[in-house]
Tab-separated table of C-alpha atoms and ligand atoms in Angstrom:
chain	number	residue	atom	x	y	z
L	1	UNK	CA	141.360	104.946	95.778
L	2	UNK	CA	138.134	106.831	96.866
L	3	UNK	CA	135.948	104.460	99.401
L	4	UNK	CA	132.609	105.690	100.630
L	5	UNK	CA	130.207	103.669	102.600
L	6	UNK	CA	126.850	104.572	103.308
L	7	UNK	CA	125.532	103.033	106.965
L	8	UNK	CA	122.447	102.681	107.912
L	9	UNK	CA	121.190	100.938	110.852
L	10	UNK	CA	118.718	98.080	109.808
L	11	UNK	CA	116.296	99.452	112.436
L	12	UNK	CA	113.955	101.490	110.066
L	13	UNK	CA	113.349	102.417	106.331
L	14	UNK	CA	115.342	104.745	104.202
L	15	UNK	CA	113.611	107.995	104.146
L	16	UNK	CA	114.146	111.266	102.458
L	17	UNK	CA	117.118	112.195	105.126
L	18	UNK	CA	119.449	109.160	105.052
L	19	UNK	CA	119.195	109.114	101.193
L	20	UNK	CA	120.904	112.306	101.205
L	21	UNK	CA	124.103	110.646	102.975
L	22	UNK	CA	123.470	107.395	100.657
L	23	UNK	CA	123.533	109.470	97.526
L	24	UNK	CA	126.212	112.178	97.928
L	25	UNK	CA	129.007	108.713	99.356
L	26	UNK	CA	127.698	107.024	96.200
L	27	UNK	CA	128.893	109.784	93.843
L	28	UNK	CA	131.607	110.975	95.543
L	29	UNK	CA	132.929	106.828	94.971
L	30	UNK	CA	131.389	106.775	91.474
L	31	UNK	CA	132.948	110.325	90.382
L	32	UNK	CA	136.362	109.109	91.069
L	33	UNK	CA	136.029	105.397	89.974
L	34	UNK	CA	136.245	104.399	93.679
L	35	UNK	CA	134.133	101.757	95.852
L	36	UNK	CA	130.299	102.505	97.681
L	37	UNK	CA	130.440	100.169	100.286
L	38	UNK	CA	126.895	98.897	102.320
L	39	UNK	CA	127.272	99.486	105.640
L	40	UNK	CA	125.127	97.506	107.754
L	41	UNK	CA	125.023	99.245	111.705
L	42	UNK	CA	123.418	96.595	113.420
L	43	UNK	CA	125.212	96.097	116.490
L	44	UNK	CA	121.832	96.688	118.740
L	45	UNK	CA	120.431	93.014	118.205
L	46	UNK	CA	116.786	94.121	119.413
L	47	UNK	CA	115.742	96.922	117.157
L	48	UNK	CA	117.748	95.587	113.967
L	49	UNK	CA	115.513	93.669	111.680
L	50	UNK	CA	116.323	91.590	108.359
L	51	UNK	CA	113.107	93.437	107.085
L	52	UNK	CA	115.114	96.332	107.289
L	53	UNK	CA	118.086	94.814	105.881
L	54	UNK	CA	115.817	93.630	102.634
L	55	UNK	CA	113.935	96.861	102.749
L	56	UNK	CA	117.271	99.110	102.363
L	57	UNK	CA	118.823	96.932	99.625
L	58	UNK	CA	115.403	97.109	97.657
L	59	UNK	CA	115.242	100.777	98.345
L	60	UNK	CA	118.675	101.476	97.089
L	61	UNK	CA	118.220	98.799	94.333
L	62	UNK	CA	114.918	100.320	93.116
L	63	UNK	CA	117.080	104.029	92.917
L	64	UNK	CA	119.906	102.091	91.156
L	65	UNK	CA	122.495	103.174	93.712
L	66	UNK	CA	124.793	99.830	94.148
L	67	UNK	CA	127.273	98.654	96.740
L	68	UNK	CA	130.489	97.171	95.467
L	69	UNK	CA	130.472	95.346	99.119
L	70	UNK	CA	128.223	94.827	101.783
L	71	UNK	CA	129.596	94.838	105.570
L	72	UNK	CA	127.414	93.588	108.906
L	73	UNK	CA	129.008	94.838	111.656
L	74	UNK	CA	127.697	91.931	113.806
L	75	UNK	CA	130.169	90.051	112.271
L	76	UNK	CA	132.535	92.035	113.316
L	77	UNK	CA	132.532	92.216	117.050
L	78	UNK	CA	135.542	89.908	117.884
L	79	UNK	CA	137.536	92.809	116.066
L	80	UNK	CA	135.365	95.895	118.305
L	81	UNK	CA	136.999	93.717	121.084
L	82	UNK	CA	140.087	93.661	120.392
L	83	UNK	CA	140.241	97.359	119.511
L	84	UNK	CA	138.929	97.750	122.980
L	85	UNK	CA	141.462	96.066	124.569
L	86	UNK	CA	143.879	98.243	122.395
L	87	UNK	CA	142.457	100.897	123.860
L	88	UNK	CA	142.217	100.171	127.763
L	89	UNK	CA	146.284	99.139	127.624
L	90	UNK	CA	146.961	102.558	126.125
L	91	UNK	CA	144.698	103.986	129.052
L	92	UNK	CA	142.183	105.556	126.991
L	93	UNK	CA	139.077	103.386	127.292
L	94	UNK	CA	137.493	103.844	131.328
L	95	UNK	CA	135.290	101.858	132.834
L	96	UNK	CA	132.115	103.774	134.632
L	97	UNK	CA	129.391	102.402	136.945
L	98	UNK	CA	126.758	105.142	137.085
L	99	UNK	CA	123.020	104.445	136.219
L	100	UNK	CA	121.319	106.869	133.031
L	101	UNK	CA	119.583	107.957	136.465
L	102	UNK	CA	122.555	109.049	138.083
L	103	UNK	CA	124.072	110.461	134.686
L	104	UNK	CA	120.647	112.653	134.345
L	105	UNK	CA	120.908	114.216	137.905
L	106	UNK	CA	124.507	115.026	137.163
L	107	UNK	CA	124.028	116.791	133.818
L	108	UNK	CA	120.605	118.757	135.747
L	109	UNK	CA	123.192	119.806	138.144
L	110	UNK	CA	125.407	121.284	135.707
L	111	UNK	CA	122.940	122.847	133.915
L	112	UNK	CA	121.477	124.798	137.075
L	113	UNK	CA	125.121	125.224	137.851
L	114	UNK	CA	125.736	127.379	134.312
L	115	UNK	CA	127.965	124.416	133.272
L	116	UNK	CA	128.070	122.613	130.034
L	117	UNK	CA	126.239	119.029	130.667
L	118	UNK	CA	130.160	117.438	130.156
L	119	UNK	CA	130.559	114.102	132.212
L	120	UNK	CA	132.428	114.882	134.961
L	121	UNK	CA	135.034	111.231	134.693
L	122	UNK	CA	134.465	110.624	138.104
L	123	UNK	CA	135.090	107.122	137.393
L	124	UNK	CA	138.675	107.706	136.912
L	125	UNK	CA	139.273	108.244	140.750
L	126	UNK	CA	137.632	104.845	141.579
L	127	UNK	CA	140.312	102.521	143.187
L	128	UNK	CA	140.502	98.830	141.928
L	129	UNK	CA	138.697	97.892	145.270
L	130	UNK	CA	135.818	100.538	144.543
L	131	UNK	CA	135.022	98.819	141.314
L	132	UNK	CA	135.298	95.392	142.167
L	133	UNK	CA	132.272	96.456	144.635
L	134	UNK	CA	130.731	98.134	142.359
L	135	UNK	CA	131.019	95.474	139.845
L	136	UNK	CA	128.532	92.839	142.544
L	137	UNK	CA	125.427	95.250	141.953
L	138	UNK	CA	126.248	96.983	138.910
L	139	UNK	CA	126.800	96.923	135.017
L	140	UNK	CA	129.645	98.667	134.193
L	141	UNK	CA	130.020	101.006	130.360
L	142	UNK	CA	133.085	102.013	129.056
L	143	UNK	CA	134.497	105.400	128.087
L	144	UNK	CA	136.767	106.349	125.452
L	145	UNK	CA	138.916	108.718	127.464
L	146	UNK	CA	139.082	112.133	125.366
L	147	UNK	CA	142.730	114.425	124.713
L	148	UNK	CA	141.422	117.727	125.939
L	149	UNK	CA	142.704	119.676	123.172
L	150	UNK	CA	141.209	121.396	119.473
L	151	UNK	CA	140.154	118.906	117.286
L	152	UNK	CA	140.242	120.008	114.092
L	153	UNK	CA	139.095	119.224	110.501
L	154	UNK	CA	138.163	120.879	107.269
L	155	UNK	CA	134.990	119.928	106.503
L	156	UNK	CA	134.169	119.469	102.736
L	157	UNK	CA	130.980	121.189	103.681
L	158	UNK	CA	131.414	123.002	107.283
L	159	UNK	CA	134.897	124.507	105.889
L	160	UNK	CA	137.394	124.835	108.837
L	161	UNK	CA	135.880	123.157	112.194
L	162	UNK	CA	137.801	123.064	115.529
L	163	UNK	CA	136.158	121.145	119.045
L	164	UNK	CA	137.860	120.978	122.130
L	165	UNK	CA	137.676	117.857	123.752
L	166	UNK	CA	137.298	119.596	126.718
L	167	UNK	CA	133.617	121.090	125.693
L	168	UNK	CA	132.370	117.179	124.654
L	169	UNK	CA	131.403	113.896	127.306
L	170	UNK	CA	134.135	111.128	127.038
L	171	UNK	CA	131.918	108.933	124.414
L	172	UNK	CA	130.690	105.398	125.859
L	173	UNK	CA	131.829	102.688	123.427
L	174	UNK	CA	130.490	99.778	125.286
L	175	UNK	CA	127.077	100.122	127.164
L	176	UNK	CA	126.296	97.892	130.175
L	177	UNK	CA	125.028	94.916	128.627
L	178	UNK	CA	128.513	94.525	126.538
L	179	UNK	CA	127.098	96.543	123.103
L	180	UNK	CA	129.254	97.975	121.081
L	181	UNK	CA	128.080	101.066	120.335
L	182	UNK	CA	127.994	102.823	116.685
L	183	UNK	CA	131.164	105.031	117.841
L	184	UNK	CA	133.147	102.316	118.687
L	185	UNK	CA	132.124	100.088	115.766
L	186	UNK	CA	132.180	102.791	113.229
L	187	UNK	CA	135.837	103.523	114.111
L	188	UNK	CA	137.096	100.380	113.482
L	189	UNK	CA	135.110	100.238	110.402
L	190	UNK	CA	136.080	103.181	108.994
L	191	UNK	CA	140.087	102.076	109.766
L	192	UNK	CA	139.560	99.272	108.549
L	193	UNK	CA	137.602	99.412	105.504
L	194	UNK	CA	139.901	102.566	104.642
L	195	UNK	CA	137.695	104.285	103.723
L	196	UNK	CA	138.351	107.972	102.770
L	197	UNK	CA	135.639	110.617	102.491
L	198	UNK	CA	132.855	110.007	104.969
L	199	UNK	CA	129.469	111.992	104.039
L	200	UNK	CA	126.808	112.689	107.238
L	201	UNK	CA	124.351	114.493	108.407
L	202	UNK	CA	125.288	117.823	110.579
L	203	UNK	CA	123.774	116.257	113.931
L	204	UNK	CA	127.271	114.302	113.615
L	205	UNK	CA	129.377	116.828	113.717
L	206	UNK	CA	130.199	116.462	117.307
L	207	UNK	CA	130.502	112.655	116.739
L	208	UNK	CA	132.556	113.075	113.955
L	209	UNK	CA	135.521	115.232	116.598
L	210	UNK	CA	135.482	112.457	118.933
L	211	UNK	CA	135.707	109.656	116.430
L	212	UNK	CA	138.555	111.664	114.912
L	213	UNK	CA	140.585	111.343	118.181
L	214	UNK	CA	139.307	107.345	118.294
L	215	UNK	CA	140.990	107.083	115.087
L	216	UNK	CA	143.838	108.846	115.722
L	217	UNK	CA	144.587	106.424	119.050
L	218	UNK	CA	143.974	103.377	117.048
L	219	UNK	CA	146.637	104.687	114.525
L	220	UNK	CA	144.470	104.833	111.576
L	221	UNK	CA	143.881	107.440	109.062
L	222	UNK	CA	141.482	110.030	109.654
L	223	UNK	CA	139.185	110.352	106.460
L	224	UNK	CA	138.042	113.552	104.834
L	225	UNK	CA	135.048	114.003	106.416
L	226	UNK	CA	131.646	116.270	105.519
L	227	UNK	CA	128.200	116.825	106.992
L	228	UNK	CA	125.123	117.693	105.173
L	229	UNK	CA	122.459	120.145	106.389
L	230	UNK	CA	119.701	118.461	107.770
L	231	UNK	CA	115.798	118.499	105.857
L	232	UNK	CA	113.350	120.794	107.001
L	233	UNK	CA	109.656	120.846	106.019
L	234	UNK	CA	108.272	123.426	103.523
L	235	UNK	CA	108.304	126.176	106.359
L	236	UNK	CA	111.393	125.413	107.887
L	237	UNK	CA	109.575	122.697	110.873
L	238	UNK	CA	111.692	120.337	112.014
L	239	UNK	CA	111.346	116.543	109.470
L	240	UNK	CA	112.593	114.318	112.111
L	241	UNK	CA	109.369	113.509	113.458
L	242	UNK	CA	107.697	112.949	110.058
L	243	UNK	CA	110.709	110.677	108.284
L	244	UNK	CA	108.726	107.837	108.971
L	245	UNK	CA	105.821	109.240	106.426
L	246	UNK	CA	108.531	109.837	103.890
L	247	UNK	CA	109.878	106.498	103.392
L	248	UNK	CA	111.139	105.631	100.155
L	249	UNK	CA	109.218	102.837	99.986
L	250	UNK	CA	106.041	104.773	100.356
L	251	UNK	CA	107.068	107.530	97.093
L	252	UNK	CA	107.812	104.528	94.862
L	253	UNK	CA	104.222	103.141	96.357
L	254	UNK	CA	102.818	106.406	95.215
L	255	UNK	CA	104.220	106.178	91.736
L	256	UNK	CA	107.252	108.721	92.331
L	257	UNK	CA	110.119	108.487	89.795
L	258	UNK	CA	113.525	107.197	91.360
L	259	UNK	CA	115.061	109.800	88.727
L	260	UNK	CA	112.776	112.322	90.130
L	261	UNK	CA	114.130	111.855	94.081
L	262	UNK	CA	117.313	111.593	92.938
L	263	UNK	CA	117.716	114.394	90.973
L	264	UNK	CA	115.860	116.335	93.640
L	265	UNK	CA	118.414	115.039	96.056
L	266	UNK	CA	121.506	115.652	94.302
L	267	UNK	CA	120.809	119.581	93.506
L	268	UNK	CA	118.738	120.546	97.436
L	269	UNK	CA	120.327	122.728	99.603
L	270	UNK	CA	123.132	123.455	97.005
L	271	UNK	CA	123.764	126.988	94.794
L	272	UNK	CA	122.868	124.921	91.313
L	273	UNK	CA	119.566	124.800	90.225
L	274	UNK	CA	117.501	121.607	90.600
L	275	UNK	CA	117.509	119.778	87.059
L	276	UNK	CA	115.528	117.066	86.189
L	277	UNK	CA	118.540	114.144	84.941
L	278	UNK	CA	117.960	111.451	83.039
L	279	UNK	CA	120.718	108.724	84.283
L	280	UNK	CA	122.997	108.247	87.322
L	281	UNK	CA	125.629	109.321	84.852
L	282	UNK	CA	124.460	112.935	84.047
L	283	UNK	CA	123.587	113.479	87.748
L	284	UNK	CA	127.127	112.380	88.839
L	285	UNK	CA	129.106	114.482	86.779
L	286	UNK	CA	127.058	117.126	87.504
L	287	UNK	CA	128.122	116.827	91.607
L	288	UNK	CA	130.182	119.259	93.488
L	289	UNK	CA	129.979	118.990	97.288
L	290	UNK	CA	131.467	122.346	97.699
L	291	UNK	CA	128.100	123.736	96.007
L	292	UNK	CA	126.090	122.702	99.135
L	293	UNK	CA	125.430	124.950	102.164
L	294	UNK	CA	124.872	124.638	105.965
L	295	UNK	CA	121.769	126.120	106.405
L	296	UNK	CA	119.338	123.405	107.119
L	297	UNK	CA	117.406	122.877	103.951
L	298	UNK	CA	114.238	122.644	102.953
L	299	UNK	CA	112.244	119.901	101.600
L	300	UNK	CA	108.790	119.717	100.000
L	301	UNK	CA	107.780	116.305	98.863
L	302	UNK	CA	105.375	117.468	96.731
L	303	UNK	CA	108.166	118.732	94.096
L	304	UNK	CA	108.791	115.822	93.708
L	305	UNK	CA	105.217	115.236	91.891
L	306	UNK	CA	105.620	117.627	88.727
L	307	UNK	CA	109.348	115.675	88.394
L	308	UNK	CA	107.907	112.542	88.050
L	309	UNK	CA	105.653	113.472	85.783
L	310	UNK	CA	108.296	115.329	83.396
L	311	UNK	CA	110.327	112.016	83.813
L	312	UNK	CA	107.321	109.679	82.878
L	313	UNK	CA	106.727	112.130	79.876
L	314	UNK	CA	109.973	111.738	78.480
L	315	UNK	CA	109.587	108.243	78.764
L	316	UNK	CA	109.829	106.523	75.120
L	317	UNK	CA	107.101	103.610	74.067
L	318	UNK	CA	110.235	101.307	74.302
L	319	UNK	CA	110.514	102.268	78.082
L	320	UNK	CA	107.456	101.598	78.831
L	321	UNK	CA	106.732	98.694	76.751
L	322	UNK	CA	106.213	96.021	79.384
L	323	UNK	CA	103.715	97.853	81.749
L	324	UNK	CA	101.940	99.502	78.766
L	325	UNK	CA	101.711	95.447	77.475
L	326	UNK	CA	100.588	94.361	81.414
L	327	UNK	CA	97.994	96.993	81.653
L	328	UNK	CA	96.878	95.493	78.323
L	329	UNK	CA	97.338	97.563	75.617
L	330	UNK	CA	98.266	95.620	72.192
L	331	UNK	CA	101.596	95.961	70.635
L	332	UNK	CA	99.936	97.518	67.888
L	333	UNK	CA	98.327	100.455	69.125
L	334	UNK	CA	101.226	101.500	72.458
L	335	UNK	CA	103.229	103.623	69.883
L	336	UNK	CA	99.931	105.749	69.082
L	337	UNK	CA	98.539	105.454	73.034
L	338	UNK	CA	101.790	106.417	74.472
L	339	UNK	CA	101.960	109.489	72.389
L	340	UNK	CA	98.774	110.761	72.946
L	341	UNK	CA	98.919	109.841	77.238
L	342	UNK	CA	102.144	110.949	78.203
L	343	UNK	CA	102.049	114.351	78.512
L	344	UNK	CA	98.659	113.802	80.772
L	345	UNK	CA	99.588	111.500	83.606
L	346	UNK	CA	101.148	112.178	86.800
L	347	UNK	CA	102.910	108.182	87.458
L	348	UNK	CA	103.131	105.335	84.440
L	349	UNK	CA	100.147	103.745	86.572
L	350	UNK	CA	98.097	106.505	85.423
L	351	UNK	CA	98.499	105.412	81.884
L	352	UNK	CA	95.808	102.129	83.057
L	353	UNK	CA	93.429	105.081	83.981
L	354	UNK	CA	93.775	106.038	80.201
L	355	UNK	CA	93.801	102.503	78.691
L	356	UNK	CA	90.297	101.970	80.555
L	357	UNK	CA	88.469	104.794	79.097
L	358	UNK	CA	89.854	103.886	75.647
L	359	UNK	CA	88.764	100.125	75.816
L	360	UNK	CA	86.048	100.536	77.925
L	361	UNK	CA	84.508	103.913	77.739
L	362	UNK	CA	83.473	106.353	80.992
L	363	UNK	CA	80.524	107.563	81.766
L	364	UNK	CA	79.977	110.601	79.777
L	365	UNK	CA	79.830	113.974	81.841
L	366	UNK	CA	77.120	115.855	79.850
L	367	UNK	CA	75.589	119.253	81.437
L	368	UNK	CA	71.847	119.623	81.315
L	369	UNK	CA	71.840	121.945	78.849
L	370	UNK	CA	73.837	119.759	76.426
L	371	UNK	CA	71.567	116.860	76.492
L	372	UNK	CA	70.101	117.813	72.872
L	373	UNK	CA	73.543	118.932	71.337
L	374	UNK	CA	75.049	115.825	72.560
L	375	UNK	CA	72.402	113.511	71.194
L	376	UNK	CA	72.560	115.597	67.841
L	377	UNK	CA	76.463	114.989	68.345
L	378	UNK	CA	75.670	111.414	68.937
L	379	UNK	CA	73.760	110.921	65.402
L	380	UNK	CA	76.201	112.272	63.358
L	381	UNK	CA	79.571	110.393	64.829
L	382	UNK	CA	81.227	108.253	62.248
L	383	UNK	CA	81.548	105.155	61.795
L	384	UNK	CA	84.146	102.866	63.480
L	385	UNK	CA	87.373	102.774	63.152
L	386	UNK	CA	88.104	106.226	63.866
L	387	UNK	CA	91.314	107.972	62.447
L	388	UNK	CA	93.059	111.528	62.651
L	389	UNK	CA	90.785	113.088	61.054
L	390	UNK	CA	87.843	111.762	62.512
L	391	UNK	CA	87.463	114.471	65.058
L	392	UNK	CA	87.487	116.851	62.956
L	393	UNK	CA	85.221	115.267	60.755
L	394	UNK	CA	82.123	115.157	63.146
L	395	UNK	CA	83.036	118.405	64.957
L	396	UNK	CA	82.879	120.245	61.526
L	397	UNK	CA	79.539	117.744	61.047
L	398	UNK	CA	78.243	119.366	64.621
L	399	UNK	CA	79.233	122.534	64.208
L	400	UNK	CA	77.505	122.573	60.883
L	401	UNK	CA	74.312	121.211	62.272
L	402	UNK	CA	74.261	123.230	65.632
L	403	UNK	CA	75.714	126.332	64.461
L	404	UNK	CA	77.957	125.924	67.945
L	405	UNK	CA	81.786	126.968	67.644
L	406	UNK	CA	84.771	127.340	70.141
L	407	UNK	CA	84.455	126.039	73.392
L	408	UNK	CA	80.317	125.537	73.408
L	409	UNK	CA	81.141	122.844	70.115
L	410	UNK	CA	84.334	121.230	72.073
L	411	UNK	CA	84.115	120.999	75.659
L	412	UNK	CA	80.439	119.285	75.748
L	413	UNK	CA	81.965	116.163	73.361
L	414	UNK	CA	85.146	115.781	75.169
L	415	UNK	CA	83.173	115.746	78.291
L	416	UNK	CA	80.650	113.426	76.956
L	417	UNK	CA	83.831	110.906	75.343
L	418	UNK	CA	86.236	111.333	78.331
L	419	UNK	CA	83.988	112.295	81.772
L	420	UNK	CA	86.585	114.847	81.916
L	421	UNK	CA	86.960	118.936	80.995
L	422	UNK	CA	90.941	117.664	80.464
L	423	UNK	CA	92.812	115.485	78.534
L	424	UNK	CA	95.225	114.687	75.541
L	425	UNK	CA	94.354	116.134	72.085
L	426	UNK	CA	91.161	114.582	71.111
L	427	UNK	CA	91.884	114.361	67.362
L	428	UNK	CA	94.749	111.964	68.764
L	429	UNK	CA	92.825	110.265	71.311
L	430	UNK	CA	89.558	109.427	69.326
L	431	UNK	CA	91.744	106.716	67.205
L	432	UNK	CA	92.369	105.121	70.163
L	433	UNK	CA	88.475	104.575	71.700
L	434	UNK	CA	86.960	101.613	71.092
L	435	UNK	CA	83.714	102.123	72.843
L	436	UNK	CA	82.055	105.605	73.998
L	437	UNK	CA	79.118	105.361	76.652
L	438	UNK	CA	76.929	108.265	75.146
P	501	LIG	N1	124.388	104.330	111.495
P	501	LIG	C1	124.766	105.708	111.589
P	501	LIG	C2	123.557	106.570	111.250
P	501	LIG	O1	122.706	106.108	110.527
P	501	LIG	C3	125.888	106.000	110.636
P	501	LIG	C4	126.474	107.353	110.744
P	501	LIG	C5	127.767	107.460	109.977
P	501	LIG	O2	127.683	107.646	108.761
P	501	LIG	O3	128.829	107.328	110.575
P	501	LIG	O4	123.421	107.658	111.756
């Protein structure tokens, strides 16, 4: 069976970058029946927050992506032990004593040298007596100890991949303080939760070679694995920096469709077209991770504006019973209000904007030299309630009175009903206003 899993750390918002990887592992499970597992990476106890937790499960919730299973690693950590311990008696976890400060001179060294930054495993020649020293003054990390050799995978995105081990730092798996780090703790999770096909970003890549050896050491089974290019802005500038503007929590603030970010999602950065779905369904069956490229790809958030709107337009009354009902509009006259609205609002909140001017009126817009036509207007509007063919009615009434036609008859009365030079069809919107202000 196909298992996916989707991890997060709890340590910030889901943005527009991680809902790529939550989004392509929750159709890749969903596609083939299998299981979306939640994936909670929360092993640093200082910068993971339950706010997070609640704030990923709402976010995911709100897009109607769901977990068959949710997973904490910090329950976990007796088993990250354990697996350690696996690995120091097979020799392949080391333990090292040198500060970041140390680590940083030794990797400026090798740079001015010409030499890849690769850690050098002086450790290894420390004797038993050496560390026991070391151990009075120091914290000691721990290395996974790396088979110099290709490691290679074919990436369900990348194609054919090969690292040496030779080229890449022995990963630390436990940092001073006794942390598990991600590596170490995303291993075990993956072997253990058997999962099959893991989906990530391309700044894994490198990650993804050493875990594969971590794996292979533990005697698990390496999954399929594939990385996604990573988001650029509109002109190609780098997103990480402004991920925390994007939050999902902040489009759905804004009134963005989930439909709209997903389908957005599901299509960027791939040879198919971006199509506007209408369920999870449709956008699943329409997934193929062999149509997506590596170039890093780009992403304007303000496509995802004329989406929304085409989503909220297709919207029927039914769908939109309840807010149309809490913004106030009576049960009688939604049908009518929803057809004449829909096509002219950007979000569902705007429809409030539009139940206002209907029950309350605006203030009219009326250009100096329409203040006579209007009040002529004014005199011959019909009386309440207004129908169909009401507009009609008192624009062939003006029109008759002013001799004005076109434009010079229209615009001035729409402006004077609605404040605005836009809007719905006015023979279809007059029905619908109880009060004008002119
Ligand atoms: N917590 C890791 C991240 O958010 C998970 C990466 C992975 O999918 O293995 O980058």
């Amino acid at each position: 069976m196909t298992i996916t899993r989707f991890a997060p750390s709890p340590t910030g918002y889901i943005h527009v970058g991680n809902l790529r990887t939550a989004l392509f592992n929750y159709m890749i499970a969903r596609k083939s029946g299998g299981q979306f597992i939640l994936r909670l990476d929360d092993t640093d106890p200082v910068r993971s927050k339950q706010e997070y937790v609640d704030g990923i499960m709402d976010d995911l919730t709100w897009l109607g992506l769901t977990w068959d299973r949710i997973e904490k690693q910090s329950d976990r950590l007796a088993r990250y032990e354990e697996a350690a311990q696996n690995l120091r008696d097979m020799g392949r976890l080391y333990e090292c004593f040198e500060t970041p400060i140390e680590l940083d001179l030794k990797r400026k060294k090798q740079l001015n040298m010409g030499k890849p930054p690769v850690y050098d495993r002086s450790a290894l020649n420390l004797s038993e007596a050496e560390k026991a020293e070391l151990c009075k003054t120091r914290e000691s990390h721990w290395r996974f100890k790396l088979d110099w050799k290709p490691i290679e995978w074919t990436d369900g995105i990348l194609g054919d991949r090969s690292i040496d081990g030779s080229t890449v730092s022995d990963p630390v798996l436990i940092k001073g303080d006794g942390q598990f780090l991600y590596t170490m703790a995303s291993v075990c999770d993956d072997i253990d939760f058997d999962i099959t096909h893991v989906v990530r970003g391309a700044d894994h890549v490198t990650n993804t070679a050493t875990q594969i050896q971590i794996i292979q050491a533990l005697g698990g089974t390496v999954p399929s694995f594939a990385h996604h290019s990573l988001l650029t802005g509109p002109q190609g500038e780098a997103l990480s920096k402004r991920l925390g503007t994007l939050a999902l929590r902040d489009l759905r603030t804004q009134g963005i469709e989930p439909m709209a970010v997903l389908s957005h999602m599901a299509r960027l950065g791939s040879s198919e077209p971006i199509e506007l779905c209408s369920s999870l369904d449709e956008l699943i069956a329409g997934f193929d991770l062999t149509n997506f490229g590596a170039a890093p790809t780009k992403f304007d958030v303000a496509d995802l504006g004329p989406l929304t709107s085409r989503y909220v337009a297709g919207l029927s009354v039914e769908d939109m019973a309840n807010q149309l009902a809490d913004m106030g509009v009576p049960s009688t006259l939604q049908s009518d209000f929803w057809d004449v609205v829909r096509e002219n609002i950007a979000t569902r909140a705007d429809a409030a904007k539009w139940w206002e001017l209907c029950s309350q009126g605006v203030t009219p817009l009326i250009d100096d030299e329409d203040k006579a036509f209007v009040e002529t207007a004014k005199s011959l509007l019909p009386q309440q309630p207004w129908t169909e063919v009401s507009w009609k009615a008192w624009t062939g009434a003006v029109k008759d009175a002013t001799g004005r036609k076109g434009k010079g008859l229209f615009m001035p009365l729409r402006k004077a009903m609605t404040g605005m030079e836009h809007g719905p069809d006015m023979s279809k919107l007059m029905p619908l206003l109880q009060k004008v202000n002119f």
